[in-house]
PDB file of C-alpha atoms in Angstrom:
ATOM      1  CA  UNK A  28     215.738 228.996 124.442  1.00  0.00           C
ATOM      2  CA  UNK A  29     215.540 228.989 120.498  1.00  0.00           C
ATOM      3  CA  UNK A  30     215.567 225.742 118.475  1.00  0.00           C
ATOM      4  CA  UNK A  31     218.145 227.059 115.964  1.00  0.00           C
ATOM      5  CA  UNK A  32     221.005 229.456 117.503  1.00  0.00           C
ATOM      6  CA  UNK A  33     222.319 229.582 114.765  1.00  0.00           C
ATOM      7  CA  UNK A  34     219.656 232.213 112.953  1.00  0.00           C
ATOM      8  CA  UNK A  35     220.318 234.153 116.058  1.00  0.00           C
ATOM      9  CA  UNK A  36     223.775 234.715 115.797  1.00  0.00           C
ATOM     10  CA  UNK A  37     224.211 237.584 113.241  1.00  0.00           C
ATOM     11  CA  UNK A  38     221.280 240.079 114.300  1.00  0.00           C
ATOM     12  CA  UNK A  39     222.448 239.610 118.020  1.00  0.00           C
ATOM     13  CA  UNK A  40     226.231 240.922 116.660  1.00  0.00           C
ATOM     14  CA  UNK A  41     224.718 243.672 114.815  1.00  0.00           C
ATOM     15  CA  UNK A  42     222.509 244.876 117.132  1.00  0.00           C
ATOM     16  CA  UNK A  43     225.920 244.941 119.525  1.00  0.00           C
ATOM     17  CA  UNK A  44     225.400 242.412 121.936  1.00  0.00           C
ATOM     18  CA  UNK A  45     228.760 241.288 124.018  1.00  0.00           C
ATOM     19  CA  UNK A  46     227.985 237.836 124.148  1.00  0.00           C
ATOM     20  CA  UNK A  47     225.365 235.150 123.343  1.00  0.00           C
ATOM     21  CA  UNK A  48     225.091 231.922 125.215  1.00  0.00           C
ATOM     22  CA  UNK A  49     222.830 228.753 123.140  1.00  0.00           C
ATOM     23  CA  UNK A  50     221.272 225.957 124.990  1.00  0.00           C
ATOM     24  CA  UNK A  51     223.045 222.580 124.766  1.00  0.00           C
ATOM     25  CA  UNK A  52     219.628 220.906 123.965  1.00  0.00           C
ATOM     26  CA  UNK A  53     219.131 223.056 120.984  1.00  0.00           C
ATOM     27  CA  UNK A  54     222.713 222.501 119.292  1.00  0.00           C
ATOM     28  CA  UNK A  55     223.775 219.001 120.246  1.00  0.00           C
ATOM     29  CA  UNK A  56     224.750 218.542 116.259  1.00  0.00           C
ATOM     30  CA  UNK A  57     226.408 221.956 115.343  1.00  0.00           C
ATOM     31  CA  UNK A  58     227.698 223.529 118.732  1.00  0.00           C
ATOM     32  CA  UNK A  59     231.271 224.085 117.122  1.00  0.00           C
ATOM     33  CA  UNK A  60     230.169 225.749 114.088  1.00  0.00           C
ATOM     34  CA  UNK A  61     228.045 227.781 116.328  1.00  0.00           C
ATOM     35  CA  UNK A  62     231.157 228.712 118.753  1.00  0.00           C
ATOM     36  CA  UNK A  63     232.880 230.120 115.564  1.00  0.00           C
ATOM     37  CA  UNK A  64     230.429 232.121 114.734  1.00  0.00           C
ATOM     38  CA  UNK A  65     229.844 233.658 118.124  1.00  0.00           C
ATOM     39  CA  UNK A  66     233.423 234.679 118.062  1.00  0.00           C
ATOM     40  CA  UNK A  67     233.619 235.702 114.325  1.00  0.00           C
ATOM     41  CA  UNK A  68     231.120 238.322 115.140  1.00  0.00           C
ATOM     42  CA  UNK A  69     233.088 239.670 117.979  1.00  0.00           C
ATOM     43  CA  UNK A  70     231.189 237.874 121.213  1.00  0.00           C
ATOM     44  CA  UNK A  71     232.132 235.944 124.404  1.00  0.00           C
ATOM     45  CA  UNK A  72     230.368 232.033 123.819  1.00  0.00           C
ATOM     46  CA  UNK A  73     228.389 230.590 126.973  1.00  0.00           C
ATOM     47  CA  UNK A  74     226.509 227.641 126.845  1.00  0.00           C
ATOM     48  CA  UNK A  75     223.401 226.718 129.019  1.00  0.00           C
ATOM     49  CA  UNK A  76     221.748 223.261 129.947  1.00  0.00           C
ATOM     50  CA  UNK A  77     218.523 222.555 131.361  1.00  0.00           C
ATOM     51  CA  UNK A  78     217.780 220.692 135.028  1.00  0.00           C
ATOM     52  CA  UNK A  79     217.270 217.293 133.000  1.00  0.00           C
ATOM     53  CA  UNK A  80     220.846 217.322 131.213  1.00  0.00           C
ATOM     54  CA  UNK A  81     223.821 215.766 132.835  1.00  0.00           C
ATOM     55  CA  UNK A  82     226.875 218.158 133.264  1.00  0.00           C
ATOM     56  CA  UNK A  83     228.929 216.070 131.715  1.00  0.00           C
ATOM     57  CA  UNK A  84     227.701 217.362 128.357  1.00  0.00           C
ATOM     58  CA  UNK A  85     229.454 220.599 128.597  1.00  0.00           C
ATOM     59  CA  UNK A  86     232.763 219.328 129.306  1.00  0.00           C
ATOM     60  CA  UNK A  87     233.692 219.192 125.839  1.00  0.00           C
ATOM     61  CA  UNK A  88     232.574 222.926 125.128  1.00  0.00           C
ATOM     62  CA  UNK A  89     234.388 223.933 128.035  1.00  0.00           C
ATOM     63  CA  UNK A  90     237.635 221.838 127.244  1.00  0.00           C
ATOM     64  CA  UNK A  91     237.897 221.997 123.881  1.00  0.00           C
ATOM     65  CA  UNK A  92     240.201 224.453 121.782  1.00  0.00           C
ATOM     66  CA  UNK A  93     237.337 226.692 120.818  1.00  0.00           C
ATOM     67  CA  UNK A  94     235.914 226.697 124.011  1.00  0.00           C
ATOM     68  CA  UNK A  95     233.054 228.468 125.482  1.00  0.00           C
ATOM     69  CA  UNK A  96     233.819 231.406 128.244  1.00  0.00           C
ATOM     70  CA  UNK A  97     230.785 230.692 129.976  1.00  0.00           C
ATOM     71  CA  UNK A  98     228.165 227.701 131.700  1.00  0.00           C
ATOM     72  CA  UNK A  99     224.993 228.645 132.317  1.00  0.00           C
ATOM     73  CA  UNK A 100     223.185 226.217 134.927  1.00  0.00           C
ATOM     74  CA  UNK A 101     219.606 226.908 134.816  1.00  0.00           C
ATOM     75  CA  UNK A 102     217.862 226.349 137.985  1.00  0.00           C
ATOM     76  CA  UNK A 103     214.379 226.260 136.774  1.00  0.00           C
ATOM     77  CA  UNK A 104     212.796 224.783 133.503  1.00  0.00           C
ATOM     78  CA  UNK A 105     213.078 227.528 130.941  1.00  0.00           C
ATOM     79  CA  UNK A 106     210.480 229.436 129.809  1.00  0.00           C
ATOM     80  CA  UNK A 107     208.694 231.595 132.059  1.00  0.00           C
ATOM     81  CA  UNK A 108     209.466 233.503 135.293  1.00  0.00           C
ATOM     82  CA  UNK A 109     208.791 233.096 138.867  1.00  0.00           C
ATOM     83  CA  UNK A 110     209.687 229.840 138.980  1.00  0.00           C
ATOM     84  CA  UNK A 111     211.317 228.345 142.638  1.00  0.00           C
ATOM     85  CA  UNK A 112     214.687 227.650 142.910  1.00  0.00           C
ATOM     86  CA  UNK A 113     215.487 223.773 142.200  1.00  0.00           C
ATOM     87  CA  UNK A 114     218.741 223.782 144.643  1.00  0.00           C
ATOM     88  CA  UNK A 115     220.108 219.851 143.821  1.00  0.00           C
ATOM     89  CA  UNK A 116     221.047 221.676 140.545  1.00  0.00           C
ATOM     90  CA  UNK A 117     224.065 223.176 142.929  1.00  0.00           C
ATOM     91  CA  UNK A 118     226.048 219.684 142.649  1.00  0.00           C
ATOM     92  CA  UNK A 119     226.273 220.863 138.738  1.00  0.00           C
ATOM     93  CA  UNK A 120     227.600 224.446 140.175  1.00  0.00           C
ATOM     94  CA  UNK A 121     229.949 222.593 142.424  1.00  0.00           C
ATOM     95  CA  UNK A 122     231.103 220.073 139.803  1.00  0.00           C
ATOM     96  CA  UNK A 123     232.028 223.226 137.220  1.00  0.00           C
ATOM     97  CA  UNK A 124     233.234 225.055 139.758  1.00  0.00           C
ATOM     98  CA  UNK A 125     236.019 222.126 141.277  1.00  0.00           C
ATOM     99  CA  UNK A 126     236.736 220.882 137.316  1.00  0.00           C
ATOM    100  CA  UNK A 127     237.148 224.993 136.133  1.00  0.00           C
ATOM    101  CA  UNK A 128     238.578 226.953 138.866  1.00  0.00           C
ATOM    102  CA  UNK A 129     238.293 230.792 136.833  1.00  0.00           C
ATOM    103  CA  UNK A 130     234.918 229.274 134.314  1.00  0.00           C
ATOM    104  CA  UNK A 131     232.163 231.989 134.380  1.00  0.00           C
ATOM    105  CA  UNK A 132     229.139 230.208 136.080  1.00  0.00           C
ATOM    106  CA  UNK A 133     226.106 231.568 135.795  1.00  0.00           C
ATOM    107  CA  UNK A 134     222.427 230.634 137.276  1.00  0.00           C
ATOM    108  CA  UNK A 135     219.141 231.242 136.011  1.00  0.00           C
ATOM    109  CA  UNK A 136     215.976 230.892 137.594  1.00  0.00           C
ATOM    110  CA  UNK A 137     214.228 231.234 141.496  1.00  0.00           C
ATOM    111  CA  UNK A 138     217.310 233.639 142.355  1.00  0.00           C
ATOM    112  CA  UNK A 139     217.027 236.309 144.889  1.00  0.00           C
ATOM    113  CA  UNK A 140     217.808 237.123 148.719  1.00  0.00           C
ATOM    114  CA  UNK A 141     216.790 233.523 150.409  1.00  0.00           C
ATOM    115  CA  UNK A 142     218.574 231.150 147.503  1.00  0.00           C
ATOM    116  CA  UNK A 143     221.828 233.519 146.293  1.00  0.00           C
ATOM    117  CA  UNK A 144     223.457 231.716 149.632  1.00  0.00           C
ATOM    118  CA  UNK A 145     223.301 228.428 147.828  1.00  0.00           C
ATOM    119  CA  UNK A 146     224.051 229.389 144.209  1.00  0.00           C
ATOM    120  CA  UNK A 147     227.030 231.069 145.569  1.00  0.00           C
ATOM    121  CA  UNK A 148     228.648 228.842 148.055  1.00  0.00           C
ATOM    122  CA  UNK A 149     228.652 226.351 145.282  1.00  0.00           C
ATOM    123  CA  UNK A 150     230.473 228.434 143.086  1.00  0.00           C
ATOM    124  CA  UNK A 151     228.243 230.713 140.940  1.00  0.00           C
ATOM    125  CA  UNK A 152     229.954 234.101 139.841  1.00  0.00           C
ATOM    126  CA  UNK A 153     227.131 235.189 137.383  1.00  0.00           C
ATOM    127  CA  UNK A 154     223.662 235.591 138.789  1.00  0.00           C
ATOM    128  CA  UNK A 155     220.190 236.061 136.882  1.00  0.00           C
ATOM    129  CA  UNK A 156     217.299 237.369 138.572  1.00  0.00           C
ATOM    130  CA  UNK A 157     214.354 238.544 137.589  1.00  0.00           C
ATOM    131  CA  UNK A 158     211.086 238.381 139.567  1.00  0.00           C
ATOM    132  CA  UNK A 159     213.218 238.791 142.375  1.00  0.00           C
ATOM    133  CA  UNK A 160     214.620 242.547 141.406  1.00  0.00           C
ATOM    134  CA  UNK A 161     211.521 243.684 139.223  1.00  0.00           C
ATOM    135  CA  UNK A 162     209.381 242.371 141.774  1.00  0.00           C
ATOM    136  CA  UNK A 163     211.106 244.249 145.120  1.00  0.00           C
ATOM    137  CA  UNK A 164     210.033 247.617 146.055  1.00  0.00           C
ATOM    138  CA  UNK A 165     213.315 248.316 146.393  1.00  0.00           C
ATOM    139  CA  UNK A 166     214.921 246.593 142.894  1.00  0.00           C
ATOM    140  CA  UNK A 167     218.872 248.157 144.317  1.00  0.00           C
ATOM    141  CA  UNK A 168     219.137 246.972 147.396  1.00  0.00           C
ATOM    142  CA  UNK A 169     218.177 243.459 145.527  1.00  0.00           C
ATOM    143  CA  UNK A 170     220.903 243.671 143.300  1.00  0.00           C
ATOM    144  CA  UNK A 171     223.249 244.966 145.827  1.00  0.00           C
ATOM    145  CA  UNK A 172     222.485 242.254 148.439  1.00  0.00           C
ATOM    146  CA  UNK A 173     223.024 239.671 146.004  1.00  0.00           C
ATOM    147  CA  UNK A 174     226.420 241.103 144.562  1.00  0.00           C
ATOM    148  CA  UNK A 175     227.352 241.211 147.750  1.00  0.00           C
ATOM    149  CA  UNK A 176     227.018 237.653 148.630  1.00  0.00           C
ATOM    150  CA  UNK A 177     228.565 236.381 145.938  1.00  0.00           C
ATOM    151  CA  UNK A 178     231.616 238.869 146.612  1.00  0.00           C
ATOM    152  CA  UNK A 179     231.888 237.261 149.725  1.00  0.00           C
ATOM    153  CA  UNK A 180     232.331 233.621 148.980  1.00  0.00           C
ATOM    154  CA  UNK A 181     234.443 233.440 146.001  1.00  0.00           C
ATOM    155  CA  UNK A 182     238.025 233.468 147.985  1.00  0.00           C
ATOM    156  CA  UNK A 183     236.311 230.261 149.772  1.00  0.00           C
ATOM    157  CA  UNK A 184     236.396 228.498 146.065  1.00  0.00           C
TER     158      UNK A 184
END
């Protein structure tokens, strides 16, 4: 999480990245401008929100004409790894996922094989995980096991 995005944008669309996703917190005042810009330099907008926000204040970057292509739920407070999973922020999955049937959800934070169940019954599609993959003596069969469950759930969305 940065405290202005917005400095962020250009050397993250020069140096070729696909998208860029800004926390809510951080651009309450200037989240459209910061949509166009995103876009103007070629990448997909996603917007993330702590455990303490309310949904509801995405709505209108999900809805609106220049819309983001991506919610990011995080499921820990941001800002340093290994973290555990805080699973009553799966009602916010849920809630995205019933209001925006194809919306790319994404979780961050406590992932790996004993919580990817929850994240993706309630309707996560995008997964982060690190301590749980860099952490594994095995960091494929990880990856694979979670791509897996989350393969197997969407058609039940």
């Amino acid at each position: 999480m940065v405290t202005n995005p917005l400095d962020y944008v250009e050397p993250f669309g020069k140096a070729g990245a696909s998208g860029f996703t800004f926390h809510i917190e951080a651009a309450r005042e200037n989240w459209n401008e910061l949509i166009q810009k995103i876009k103007a330099k070629g990448m997909k907008p996603g917007v993330s929100l702590k455990p303490g926000t309310p949904i509801e204040e995405v709505y209108p970057l999900v809805e609106g004409e220049n819309h983001v292509d991506l919610v990011l739920v995080m499921t820990v407070e941001p800002g340093f790894g290994g973290q555990k999973f805080m699973p009553e922020m799966m009602d916010k999955v849920r809630k995205l996922r019933q209001k925006y049937p194809s919306l790319d959800i994404e979780v961050d934070g406590g992932l790996g094989p004993s919580t990817i169940d929850a994240a993706a019954s309630a309707g996560a599609n995008c997964i982060v995980a690190g301590s749980s993959v860099f952490g594994a003596p095995e960091p494929a069969q990880v990856i694979s096991l979670m791509r897996n469950r989350v393969e197997g759930v969407k058609a039940a969305w």
